[in-house]
Amino acid sequence: MALFPAFAGVREAAEGGSARKELDWLSNPSFCVESLTSLTHQTEKPAAVVGSGVPLTRDSLKSESTDERGSDQKPTQASRKKRKERRKKRKHGHGEKPKRKHGRSGSSGSASGSDSEQDGSSRGSRRGSGKPSPGSDAAADPGLRLVWLEDVQALTGETFRTDKKPDPANWEYKSLYRGDIARYKRKGDSCLGINPKKQCISWEGASTEKKRSHKQVERYFTKKNVGLMNLDGVAITSKTLPPSTEPDLFIPVKDAGDVAPPVASWLNPLGIYDQSTTQWLHGQGPSEPESKQPDSQADRESSALKAKVEEFNRKIRENPRDIQLWMAFVAFQDEVIRSPGLYAIEEGEQEKRRKSLKLLLEKKLAVLERAIESNPSSVELKLAKLQLCAEFWEPPALVKEWQKLIFLHPNNAALWQKYLLFCQSQFSTFSVSKIHSLYGKCLSTLSAVKDGSVLSHPALPGTEEAMFALFVQQCHFLRQAGHSEKATSLFQAMIDFTFFKPDSVRDVPTKVQVEFFEPFWDSGEPRAGEKGARGWRAWMHQQERGGWVVISPDEDDDEPEEDDQEIRDKTLPRWQIWLAAERTREQRHWQPWHPDKTKKQTEEDCEDPERQVLFDDIGQSLIRLCSPDLQFRLIEAFLQFLGVPSGFVPPASCLYLAMDENSIFDHGLHDAKPLTFLSSPFSGVSCVGHMDPLGGRRWTRGHSRDGEDFIRNIFHLVLPLFSGKEKSELCSSWLQYETAKVIWCLHTKNKKRLKSQGRNCKKLAKNLLKEPENRNNFCLWKQYAHLEWLLGNTEDARKVFDTALSLVGSRELRNHELCELSLLYAQLEVEAELSAESRGSAAARAVHVLTRLTESSPYSPYGGQVLAVHILKARKAYAHALEDSLGEVCASTPAAAASFACLVSVARCFMLFQYLTVGIEAAVRIYEQVLVKLKGSVFPEGSGLEDRAGLPGPSRVLEAVTLMHTGLLRFHMRVSVYPLAPLREALVEALTLYPGNEVLWRSFVQIQNKSHSASKTRRFFAAITRSAKPLEPWLFAIEAEQMRRKLVETVHRVDGREVHATIPETGLTHRLTALFENALRRDDGSQCPLLWRMYLSFLVSLGNKDRSKGVFYKALQKCPWAKALYLDAVEYFPDALQEVLDLMTEKELRVRLPLEELELLLEG
């Protein structure tokens, strides 16, 4: 049969010859007409049988179909063979039917198996008889009209079923189901068989071309364009051609590289094509080095970063135990993520990766996990992982990981400190009792490690110093939470536990000593600071002898205390009354209460049960201090806690945690007395009993009567415990505390209290100087003389100075205390020039004092002008002494503390002497000489925190000399005309070396506030905050902007009411907000209560109440223990008084006046 009916006879015609062989493709040998007719009869015959109503069987259908086929037409031999082969294949297929897929159920399998067996039996019957049996038709049911499809298929394999049932989905849905449509991908928009010049096809749907993204033009201030400023620029070079007289035929194109001029050829007849164009015309490509050269700045940066990554990988592979290398690799991931194109695959992915913080954290976490696998015992790596996981994990999961780490390393004090800070800063799980017990657990564990009770973990170096730092941190935590009684009790117990310990229990472990201490604490005997306190040792000796001596009550106790009513004006709003009463009780009730046996008191007599401190509250926190230096620092810490300026600096670990008031910005006498102003060794930390609003003055006004008696008893108790330098420092601190109260009276101009306070202070100074060991104490003489000068008794002060200087037989510059005494005398005389009545003679008196210091003859009071010969001798003596001191300090061997102190005194005296005799330039040269010698010994990145807490070193010497230098410049600017640039340059250089010095920052902020241009100040603050570790630069940067804002407001406002918007103030507001936010991103800044209080006060001043309240709750997330924040919130948001008090009660902060009691007081 031909492939096409029209060519059916072509094959027969062409069989004889070969002329029509090209038409053989029209025939199909595998197709025949007989097979087509047989298939047609096979489908028509069963239909006829069904229509007649005769039941059909497989055998009958088989026989009838074969008979009809035989009668109608005789198939060819080839078609029969093919039919037999097809049947054989079908039989084999039925034989393979039991091999089913595993997905079918057992029932269907069994059914199909039975069907196949029936088919096999029927086929066997057909083989046995070729004709149908007549009995089969008679037994058939005449009404049956159904035909099994399997029976039909057994007969004809090509039959199919026509489903005439309509599909409701065709009219229910608008189009065909997408799964019924064949999918394909169209390549291009054309079609085969059309003429592309005359015909085209319009395809429905979206075009295959990529949609062009119309990106908006980005401005210069977007993040992407700002980031381009950080990239290195591409060097562009241009060659200047010599001027030519002949006119140019074409415009020359300058090339950055040294390229030879093109040679004229048949492809480049004019010689105007460059080398790449000529190679293209020749059919050549660029050379291999040129093709491999990076084309863009991004490629060069990517290759450089890849080289760094490979270098890190090589080093880590060689040294997997190097912890610092792993940490550097973790920090390097920031640079990798910020880099353009290193990991970017597609266009636009670079920006996504740069913005993805999660990607950065995951990369760092992966690096840290690899590092921990190589160093499983590294605490630093595990800490870094925990800090990183704080962004992913929930607080409970973090707490569990911290507990596991602490369990593995119980002897690591630094790890304990970080764990305490973590738990202290979690608002969701925070409570005062929980954190207080955690401090006790930490200190008791470290004490056991130090005693050797924990055999699995030895004590690490510096454990005792770390325990002391944690103890001080716990006391300040309790003070800030309002539990002042517990904090005071901790110090009281530590004084008895350290200095009055019985000899019989000194050699037992700390835990046993604490158990012996409990009966003394519960006995109700007077403790440290209370009247009649004798200590633990005396009580135990008396108990061993058989009882304790009953103390008779003093008659002074019956005197009425000053009337200090809690509620003075009941007409005020309720929140103001509560706030004033709460602060009053905080000031009066900071001492713990326990029954007084002399007054026959019991525990039921206490009005506030929270004032009683049980032994369970303090027992776990008692530690044993064996170092004499730490024992003395314990006394200094307690005095500083009470408000006495003892010179103690909190440890660096808890420095900013304890900073909660803004006295750090107070100038005091800084402006009036540039040379002799009194500055607290450390400010910013509030003392116990004072929780004043932001901006109020603190300890300088002292405590109540009971508080003053408590401090006095502490001094009487601890002074006999020390001797020599330590006792001198304690006496000086006591006298300085009384002098500070005199200065406060001078500021407030309270003449009545100034008179009584001055009298008490002079009485104390005389009593201290009467003691035999203090008669030659120049430090006390200096304090006493300065007190007389402050009270206005100038002649009495000069007599005191002259008496102290005449006590020394032979004067020499090696005596540090004598130099300091003479220097203060001279400075006070120089500052007297600021008054009109003493101009001229004051400088001569100062020169006389400084000259007599270098002479060996006994001192004589001032009698007139000093001779020039004596001045020359004194200058030469100062120069030799300075050279000798610098030589000792700069020697290779470690110098003693006395050498540093001597160098400070000699340099300061010499600078003042040169200023008085030669001029300010000579004093500056002395400072430069010391700076050149000592600058190499000072670390530029030193923050001053470690130096201020330790012994004086080269850094401390240079800091003191710098303060003297800036003080002289400030004084000289007040008495004469002098440019401001030298002082500003000196302060900038000094603050670069000492970014933690508050006195230098005050001077810098003060002089820069007078400048109309703030650009230089802001640039300096931006540079110093990026490189410095302390928090002081951020605090003073904020203070400088706030001072400028106040200055602008004074210009805007007239009589404090009307605002004249002549100068835009918006920039200052945004700058201050940015400074606060950047400072609070630091770890030490986010946990500094002072910074949060300043931020809250600033936002409230803007009038944005909602944002201010949001910042308040954000502050509670980081500093939930700071009661001052809650009190500020009551002041700023009076409507939220009940809400704030509920929060304080929930977190167990001390609330001394509940609202229920306030209602009763108001009703009464």
Short mmCIF file of C-alpha atoms in Angstrom, two decimals, residues 100-295:
data_model
loop_
_atom_site.label_atom_id
_atom_site.label_comp_id
_atom_site.label_asym_id
_atom_site.label_seq_id
_atom_site.Cartn_x
_atom_site.Cartn_y
_atom_site.Cartn_z
CA ARG A 100 2.61 -5.75 39.45
CA LYS A 101 3.94 -2.62 41.02
CA HIS A 102 4.25 -2.52 44.78
CA GLY A 103 1.85 0.39 45.00
CA ARG A 104 -1.25 -1.68 44.21
CA SER A 105 -3.42 -3.16 46.92
CA GLY A 106 -3.78 -6.83 47.54
CA SER A 107 -7.42 -6.96 46.52
CA SER A 108 -6.82 -5.58 43.05
CA GLY A 109 -3.94 -7.94 42.60
CA SER A 110 -6.00 -10.94 43.46
CA ALA A 111 -8.78 -9.85 41.18
CA SER A 112 -6.49 -9.38 38.23
CA GLY A 113 -4.90 -12.72 38.97
CA SER A 114 -8.26 -14.50 38.80
CA ASP A 115 -9.09 -12.75 35.56
CA SER A 116 -5.89 -13.89 34.02
CA GLU A 117 -6.62 -17.46 35.07
CA GLN A 118 -10.06 -17.32 33.42
CA ASP A 119 -8.52 -15.91 30.26
CA GLY A 120 -6.02 -18.73 30.25
CA SER A 121 -8.73 -21.39 30.58
CA SER A 122 -10.81 -19.86 27.80
CA ARG A 123 -7.83 -19.74 25.49
CA GLY A 124 -7.14 -23.39 26.30
CA SER A 125 -10.70 -24.32 25.33
CA ARG A 126 -10.32 -22.46 22.03
CA ARG A 127 -7.21 -24.41 21.20
CA GLY A 128 -9.06 -27.67 21.81
CA SER A 129 -12.11 -26.94 19.58
CA GLY A 130 -12.06 -24.70 16.59
CA LYS A 131 -15.88 -24.42 16.37
CA PRO A 132 -18.28 -23.08 18.98
CA SER A 133 -20.46 -25.46 20.90
CA PRO A 134 -24.21 -25.18 20.35
CA GLY A 135 -24.94 -25.58 24.01
CA SER A 136 -23.30 -22.31 24.85
CA ASP A 137 -25.86 -20.25 22.92
CA ALA A 138 -28.78 -22.02 24.54
CA ALA A 139 -27.47 -21.42 28.01
CA ALA A 140 -26.93 -17.74 27.35
CA ASP A 141 -29.26 -15.16 28.89
CA PRO A 142 -31.16 -13.36 26.11
CA GLY A 143 -31.58 -10.17 28.17
CA LEU A 144 -27.91 -9.59 28.85
CA ARG A 145 -26.58 -6.71 26.75
CA LEU A 146 -23.27 -5.96 28.54
CA VAL A 147 -19.88 -6.68 27.03
CA TRP A 148 -16.76 -6.90 29.19
CA LEU A 149 -14.02 -4.67 27.94
CA GLU A 150 -11.46 -7.35 28.78
CA ASP A 151 -13.30 -9.76 26.48
CA VAL A 152 -13.23 -7.27 23.66
CA GLN A 153 -9.56 -6.57 24.21
CA ALA A 154 -8.83 -10.27 24.15
CA LEU A 155 -10.39 -10.32 20.74
CA THR A 156 -9.10 -7.07 19.31
CA GLY A 157 -6.24 -5.16 20.91
CA GLU A 158 -7.04 -1.92 19.07
CA THR A 159 -10.50 -1.31 20.60
CA PHE A 160 -11.07 1.69 22.84
CA ARG A 161 -13.87 3.13 24.92
CA THR A 162 -15.67 6.34 24.00
CA ASP A 163 -16.70 8.35 27.06
CA LYS A 164 -19.85 10.25 26.12
CA LYS A 165 -20.44 11.60 29.62
CA PRO A 166 -19.93 15.40 29.55
CA ASP A 167 -17.17 16.92 31.70
CA PRO A 168 -18.66 19.69 33.92
CA ALA A 169 -15.25 21.33 34.24
CA ASN A 170 -15.43 22.46 30.61
CA TRP A 171 -18.18 24.97 31.28
CA GLU A 172 -17.30 25.58 34.94
CA TYR A 173 -13.84 26.93 34.17
CA LYS A 174 -12.79 29.36 31.48
CA SER A 175 -9.89 27.29 30.17
CA LEU A 176 -8.49 23.80 30.18
CA TYR A 177 -6.69 22.40 33.17
CA ARG A 178 -3.03 23.34 32.93
CA GLY A 179 -1.99 19.75 33.57
CA ASP A 180 -3.78 18.64 30.37
CA ILE A 181 -1.86 21.03 28.17
CA ALA A 182 1.57 20.00 26.96
CA ARG A 183 4.30 22.37 27.98
CA TYR A 184 6.99 23.59 25.70
CA LYS A 185 9.52 26.36 25.47
CA ARG A 186 9.45 28.58 22.45
CA LYS A 187 12.83 29.53 21.06
CA GLY A 188 12.36 32.88 19.40
CA ASP A 189 9.28 34.61 17.99
CA SER A 190 9.40 33.19 14.45
CA CYS A 191 7.93 29.99 12.96
CA LEU A 192 9.28 27.49 10.44
CA GLY A 193 7.86 27.69 6.95
CA ILE A 194 7.04 31.41 6.82
CA ASN A 195 8.80 34.15 4.97
CA PRO A 196 10.25 36.43 7.66
CA LYS A 197 10.37 39.34 5.22
CA LYS A 198 6.67 39.25 4.37
CA GLN A 199 5.04 37.30 7.20
CA CYS A 200 5.10 37.41 10.99
CA ILE A 201 3.29 35.75 13.87
CA SER A 202 1.95 37.60 16.89
CA TRP A 203 2.20 35.24 19.88
CA GLU A 204 -0.27 35.66 22.68
CA GLY A 205 1.00 36.11 26.21
CA ALA A 206 4.15 37.74 27.58
CA SER A 207 7.12 38.27 25.38
CA THR A 208 10.17 36.08 25.82
CA GLU A 209 12.34 39.13 26.10
CA LYS A 210 13.33 40.05 29.63
CA LYS A 211 11.44 42.93 31.00
CA ARG A 212 13.67 45.90 31.33
CA SER A 213 13.70 47.05 34.93
CA HIS A 214 13.24 50.76 35.09
CA LYS A 215 15.31 51.54 38.16
CA GLN A 216 14.84 54.85 39.82
CA VAL A 217 17.85 57.12 39.72
CA GLU A 218 19.50 56.95 43.13
CA ARG A 219 20.59 60.11 44.88
CA TYR A 220 24.04 60.77 46.28
CA PHE A 221 23.00 60.22 49.91
CA THR A 222 21.71 56.67 49.50
CA LYS A 223 23.56 53.84 51.23
CA LYS A 224 24.83 52.42 47.97
CA ASN A 225 26.33 55.68 46.78
CA VAL A 226 27.72 56.53 50.22
CA GLY A 227 29.45 53.15 50.23
CA LEU A 228 31.16 54.03 46.96
CA MET A 229 32.99 56.79 48.80
CA ASN A 230 34.84 54.15 50.82
CA LEU A 231 36.30 52.54 47.70
CA ASP A 232 39.75 53.45 46.50
CA GLY A 233 39.77 55.71 43.48
CA VAL A 234 41.14 54.69 40.10
CA ALA A 235 44.31 56.51 39.17
CA ILE A 236 43.82 58.51 35.98
CA THR A 237 46.88 59.83 34.17
CA SER A 238 47.03 62.17 31.28
CA LYS A 239 50.02 63.28 29.26
CA THR A 240 50.43 66.87 28.27
CA LEU A 241 51.37 67.13 24.62
CA PRO A 242 53.73 69.84 23.48
CA PRO A 243 52.05 72.61 21.51
CA SER A 244 52.11 72.02 17.78
CA THR A 245 52.13 74.70 15.10
CA GLU A 246 50.54 72.47 12.48
CA PRO A 247 46.77 72.05 12.59
CA ASP A 248 45.57 68.62 13.74
CA LEU A 249 43.78 66.48 11.17
CA PHE A 250 41.85 64.66 13.90
CA ILE A 251 41.28 64.90 17.64
CA PRO A 252 43.93 62.80 19.44
CA VAL A 253 42.81 60.30 22.08
CA LYS A 254 45.11 60.19 25.12
CA ASP A 255 45.97 56.82 26.60
CA ALA A 256 46.91 56.30 30.23
CA GLY A 257 49.63 53.73 29.46
CA ASP A 258 52.85 54.03 27.53
CA VAL A 259 51.64 52.76 24.14
CA ALA A 260 53.76 52.98 21.01
CA PRO A 261 52.24 55.01 18.17
CA PRO A 262 50.48 52.88 15.53
CA VAL A 263 52.28 52.08 12.29
CA ALA A 264 50.60 52.83 8.95
CA SER A 265 49.65 49.71 6.98
CA TRP A 266 47.22 48.68 4.29
CA LEU A 267 44.53 48.15 6.98
CA ASN A 268 45.48 51.38 8.75
CA PRO A 269 46.54 53.74 6.00
CA LEU A 270 46.14 56.92 8.06
CA GLY A 271 47.68 55.46 11.24
CA ILE A 272 44.74 56.56 13.38
CA TYR A 273 43.61 53.16 14.70
CA ASP A 274 44.90 52.02 18.05
CA GLN A 275 46.48 48.64 18.65
CA SER A 276 43.28 46.85 19.69
CA THR A 277 41.41 48.10 16.60
CA THR A 278 44.25 47.00 14.33
CA GLN A 279 44.26 43.54 15.92
CA TRP A 280 40.51 43.30 15.35
CA LEU A 281 40.92 44.20 11.67
CA HIS A 282 43.56 41.46 11.38
CA GLY A 283 41.22 38.99 13.05
CA GLN A 284 43.33 38.70 16.18
CA GLY A 285 42.44 38.97 19.88
CA PRO A 286 44.20 40.71 22.77
CA SER A 287 47.30 39.18 24.30
CA GLU A 288 46.93 36.81 27.25
CA PRO A 289 48.26 39.16 29.98
CA GLU A 290 45.87 41.89 28.86
CA SER A 291 42.88 39.60 28.95
CA LYS A 292 43.66 38.42 32.45
CA GLN A 293 44.18 41.89 33.86
CA PRO A 294 41.30 43.04 36.14
CA ASP A 295 39.20 45.63 34.43
#
